Amino acid sequence: MGEPIKTIAVLVANPALSSILTMVLASVPRFRVRPFESELALNVYMRLAHVDLVVTDFDAENARADLVTRDLRDDSGIENPDFQVIALASAVTPETKSLCIEAGIDEVIVKPMSPRYLLERVRSRLRQRAKQQQTQSIHQTLRRLASHAVPAPDFPAGSNVIPLFSPGRPLPQH
């Protein structure tokens, strides 16, 4: 069975950059890439469809990465609240770092960057999340199995005799 399709949303300031990033990300057959021109369009889409990762931009005047991320993380109507965010920034300052942490941005990539570098970071983030989800699933299964486990019999301490018959039942005659 192949890997599931991952949906990536792209909301960046420059339409040309958006087109290039969308094209490079869409070159991976298991990625469904959706470019957006506004935060509103992205928000509406995420309320209707599962999005695994959002690529957003600090240079967008009306949709700055930290504000978009904060709005999306605060929205209880989002289909998949466990999405990741990669933000693009012209420079990373102490203020930018603080805004990223407060908003819940997972990673920042400094522009200019190669679109192929973004592709590798997206792949890495999605692989990392898949491993985390697999580990969580294993732990949940183990907890579920442990809750259904047969309790160990209560044998008298120090005895190496295991009673085969319940007390009060006559022992077989051989």
CSV table of C-alpha atoms in Angstrom, one decimal:
chain,number,residue,atom,x,y,z
A,1,MET,CA,0.0,0.0,0.0
A,2,GLY,CA,1.4,3.4,-1.0
A,3,GLU,CA,1.8,6.4,1.3
A,4,PRO,CA,-1.3,8.6,1.8
A,5,ILE,CA,-1.7,11.8,-0.2
A,6,LYS,CA,-0.5,14.8,1.8
A,7,THR,CA,-2.1,18.2,1.2
A,8,ILE,CA,0.1,21.3,1.3
A,9,ALA,CA,-1.3,24.8,1.3
A,10,VAL,CA,0.8,27.7,-0.1
A,11,LEU,CA,0.1,31.3,0.9
A,12,VAL,CA,3.0,33.6,0.0
A,13,ALA,CA,3.2,37.3,-0.9
A,14,ASN,CA,4.5,37.1,-4.4
A,15,PRO,CA,2.3,35.4,-7.0
A,16,ALA,CA,5.4,34.4,-9.1
A,17,LEU,CA,7.0,32.8,-6.0
A,18,SER,CA,3.7,31.1,-5.2
A,19,SER,CA,3.6,29.6,-8.7
A,20,ILE,CA,7.2,28.3,-8.6
A,21,LEU,CA,6.8,26.8,-5.1
A,22,THR,CA,3.5,25.2,-6.1
A,23,MET,CA,5.0,23.7,-9.2
A,24,VAL,CA,8.1,22.3,-7.4
A,25,LEU,CA,6.0,20.8,-4.5
A,26,ALA,CA,3.5,19.4,-6.9
A,27,SER,CA,6.3,17.5,-8.7
A,28,VAL,CA,5.9,14.9,-5.9
A,29,PRO,CA,3.1,12.5,-6.9
A,30,ARG,CA,1.9,12.0,-3.3
A,31,PHE,CA,1.6,15.8,-2.6
A,32,ARG,CA,-1.6,17.6,-3.3
A,33,VAL,CA,-0.6,21.3,-3.5
A,34,ARG,CA,-3.2,24.1,-3.1
A,35,PRO,CA,-2.0,27.8,-3.7
A,36,PHE,CA,-4.0,30.5,-2.0
A,37,GLU,CA,-4.2,34.3,-2.6
A,38,SER,CA,-5.7,35.3,0.8
A,39,GLU,CA,-5.9,34.2,4.4
A,40,LEU,CA,-9.6,34.0,4.1
A,41,ALA,CA,-9.5,31.5,1.2
A,42,LEU,CA,-7.0,29.4,3.1
A,43,ASN,CA,-9.1,29.5,6.3
A,44,VAL,CA,-12.2,28.4,4.4
A,45,TYR,CA,-10.4,25.6,2.6
A,46,MET,CA,-8.9,24.3,5.9
A,47,ARG,CA,-12.4,24.2,7.5
A,48,LEU,CA,-13.5,21.9,4.6
A,49,ALA,CA,-10.5,19.8,3.8
A,50,HIS,CA,-7.6,18.2,5.6
A,51,VAL,CA,-4.3,20.1,5.2
A,52,ASP,CA,-1.1,18.5,6.5
A,53,LEU,CA,1.3,21.5,6.0
A,54,VAL,CA,1.0,25.2,5.4
A,55,VAL,CA,3.8,27.3,3.7
A,56,THR,CA,3.3,30.9,4.5
A,57,ASP,CA,5.3,34.2,4.3
A,58,PHE,CA,6.3,36.9,6.7
A,59,ASP,CA,6.5,39.4,3.8
A,60,ALA,CA,2.8,39.2,3.0
A,61,GLU,CA,1.4,42.6,4.1
A,62,ASN,CA,-2.2,41.5,4.7
A,63,ALA,CA,-1.4,37.9,5.6
A,64,ARG,CA,1.8,37.8,7.7
A,65,ALA,CA,2.9,34.3,8.6
A,66,ASP,CA,2.6,34.7,12.4
A,67,LEU,CA,-0.9,36.2,12.2
A,68,VAL,CA,-2.1,33.6,9.7
A,69,THR,CA,-0.7,30.8,11.8
A,70,ARG,CA,-2.2,32.2,15.1
A,71,ASP,CA,-5.6,32.6,13.4
A,72,LEU,CA,-5.5,29.0,12.0
A,73,ARG,CA,-4.4,27.5,15.3
A,74,ASP,CA,-7.1,29.3,17.2
A,75,ASP,CA,-9.8,28.3,14.8
A,76,SER,CA,-11.7,25.3,16.3
A,77,GLY,CA,-13.5,24.6,13.0
A,78,ILE,CA,-10.3,23.5,11.2
A,79,GLU,CA,-10.6,20.0,9.7
A,80,ASN,CA,-7.1,19.0,10.9
A,81,PRO,CA,-5.8,21.0,13.9
A,82,ASP,CA,-2.6,19.0,13.8
A,83,PHE,CA,-1.2,20.8,10.7
A,84,GLN,CA,2.4,22.0,10.5
A,85,VAL,CA,3.6,25.5,9.3
A,86,ILE,CA,6.8,26.4,7.5
A,87,ALA,CA,7.2,30.2,7.3
A,88,LEU,CA,9.4,32.1,4.8
A,89,ALA,CA,11.2,35.2,5.9
A,90,SER,CA,13.6,37.7,4.4
A,91,ALA,CA,15.5,37.9,7.7
A,92,VAL,CA,15.2,36.2,11.1
A,93,THR,CA,15.4,38.7,13.9
A,94,PRO,CA,14.9,38.1,17.6
A,95,GLU,CA,11.4,39.6,17.1
A,96,THR,CA,10.7,37.2,14.2
A,97,LYS,CA,11.8,34.3,16.4
A,98,SER,CA,9.5,35.4,19.2
A,99,LEU,CA,6.6,35.8,16.9
A,100,CYS,CA,7.2,32.3,15.4
A,101,ILE,CA,7.2,30.7,18.9
A,102,GLU,CA,4.1,32.5,20.0
A,103,ALA,CA,2.2,31.7,16.9
A,104,GLY,CA,3.2,28.0,16.8
A,105,ILE,CA,5.2,28.1,13.6
A,106,ASP,CA,7.2,24.9,13.2
A,107,GLU,CA,10.1,26.1,11.0
A,108,VAL,CA,11.4,29.2,9.3
A,109,ILE,CA,13.3,29.3,6.0
A,110,VAL,CA,15.2,32.4,5.1
A,111,LYS,CA,14.6,33.8,1.6
A,112,PRO,CA,16.0,33.7,-1.0
A,113,MET,CA,16.1,29.9,-1.0
A,114,SER,CA,16.0,27.2,-3.6
A,115,PRO,CA,12.5,25.8,-4.1
A,116,ARG,CA,14.2,22.4,-4.0
A,117,TYR,CA,15.4,23.2,-0.5
A,118,LEU,CA,11.8,24.0,0.5
A,119,LEU,CA,10.7,20.7,-1.0
A,120,GLU,CA,13.3,18.8,1.1
A,121,ARG,CA,12.2,20.6,4.3
A,122,VAL,CA,8.5,19.8,3.5
A,123,ARG,CA,9.4,16.1,2.9
A,124,SER,CA,11.4,16.0,6.2
A,125,ARG,CA,8.6,17.6,8.2
A,126,LEU,CA,6.0,15.2,6.8
A,127,ARG,CA,8.2,12.2,7.4
A,128,GLN,CA,8.9,13.4,11.0
A,129,ARG,CA,5.2,13.8,11.6
A,130,ALA,CA,4.4,10.4,10.2
A,131,LYS,CA,7.0,8.8,12.6
A,132,GLN,CA,5.5,10.7,15.5
A,133,GLN,CA,2.0,9.5,14.6
A,134,GLN,CA,3.2,5.9,14.1
A,135,THR,CA,4.8,6.0,17.6
A,136,GLN,CA,1.6,7.4,19.1
A,137,SER,CA,-0.4,4.7,17.4
A,138,ILE,CA,1.9,2.0,18.8
A,139,HIS,CA,1.7,3.5,22.3
A,140,GLN,CA,-2.1,3.6,22.1
A,141,THR,CA,-2.3,0.0,21.0
A,142,LEU,CA,0.0,-1.1,23.8
A,143,ARG,CA,-2.1,0.8,26.4
A,144,ARG,CA,-5.3,-0.7,25.0
A,145,LEU,CA,-3.7,-4.2,25.1
A,146,ALA,CA,-2.5,-3.6,28.6
A,147,SER,CA,-5.9,-2.6,29.8
A,148,HIS,CA,-7.3,-6.0,28.5
A,149,ALA,CA,-4.4,-8.1,29.9
A,150,VAL,CA,-5.3,-11.1,32.0
A,151,PRO,CA,-4.2,-10.4,35.6
A,152,ALA,CA,-1.4,-12.6,36.9
A,153,PRO,CA,-2.5,-15.4,39.3
A,154,ASP,CA,-2.1,-14.7,43.0
A,155,PHE,CA,0.1,-17.5,44.2
A,156,PRO,CA,1.3,-17.8,47.8
A,157,ALA,CA,4.7,-16.3,48.3
A,158,GLY,CA,7.6,-18.7,48.4
A,159,SER,CA,5.7,-21.6,47.0
A,160,ASN,CA,6.8,-23.4,43.9
A,161,VAL,CA,3.6,-25.4,43.7
A,162,ILE,CA,1.0,-24.1,41.2
A,163,PRO,CA,-2.5,-25.2,42.2
A,164,LEU,CA,-4.3,-26.7,39.2
A,165,PHE,CA,-7.6,-27.1,40.8
A,166,SER,CA,-9.7,-24.6,42.7
A,167,PRO,CA,-9.7,-24.9,46.5
A,168,GLY,CA,-12.7,-27.0,47.8
A,169,ARG,CA,-12.8,-29.1,44.6
A,170,PRO,CA,-11.8,-32.7,45.3
A,171,LEU,CA,-8.4,-33.7,43.9
A,172,PRO,CA,-8.4,-36.5,41.3
A,173,GLN,CA,-7.6,-40.0,42.3
A,174,HIS,CA,-4.8,-41.6,40.3
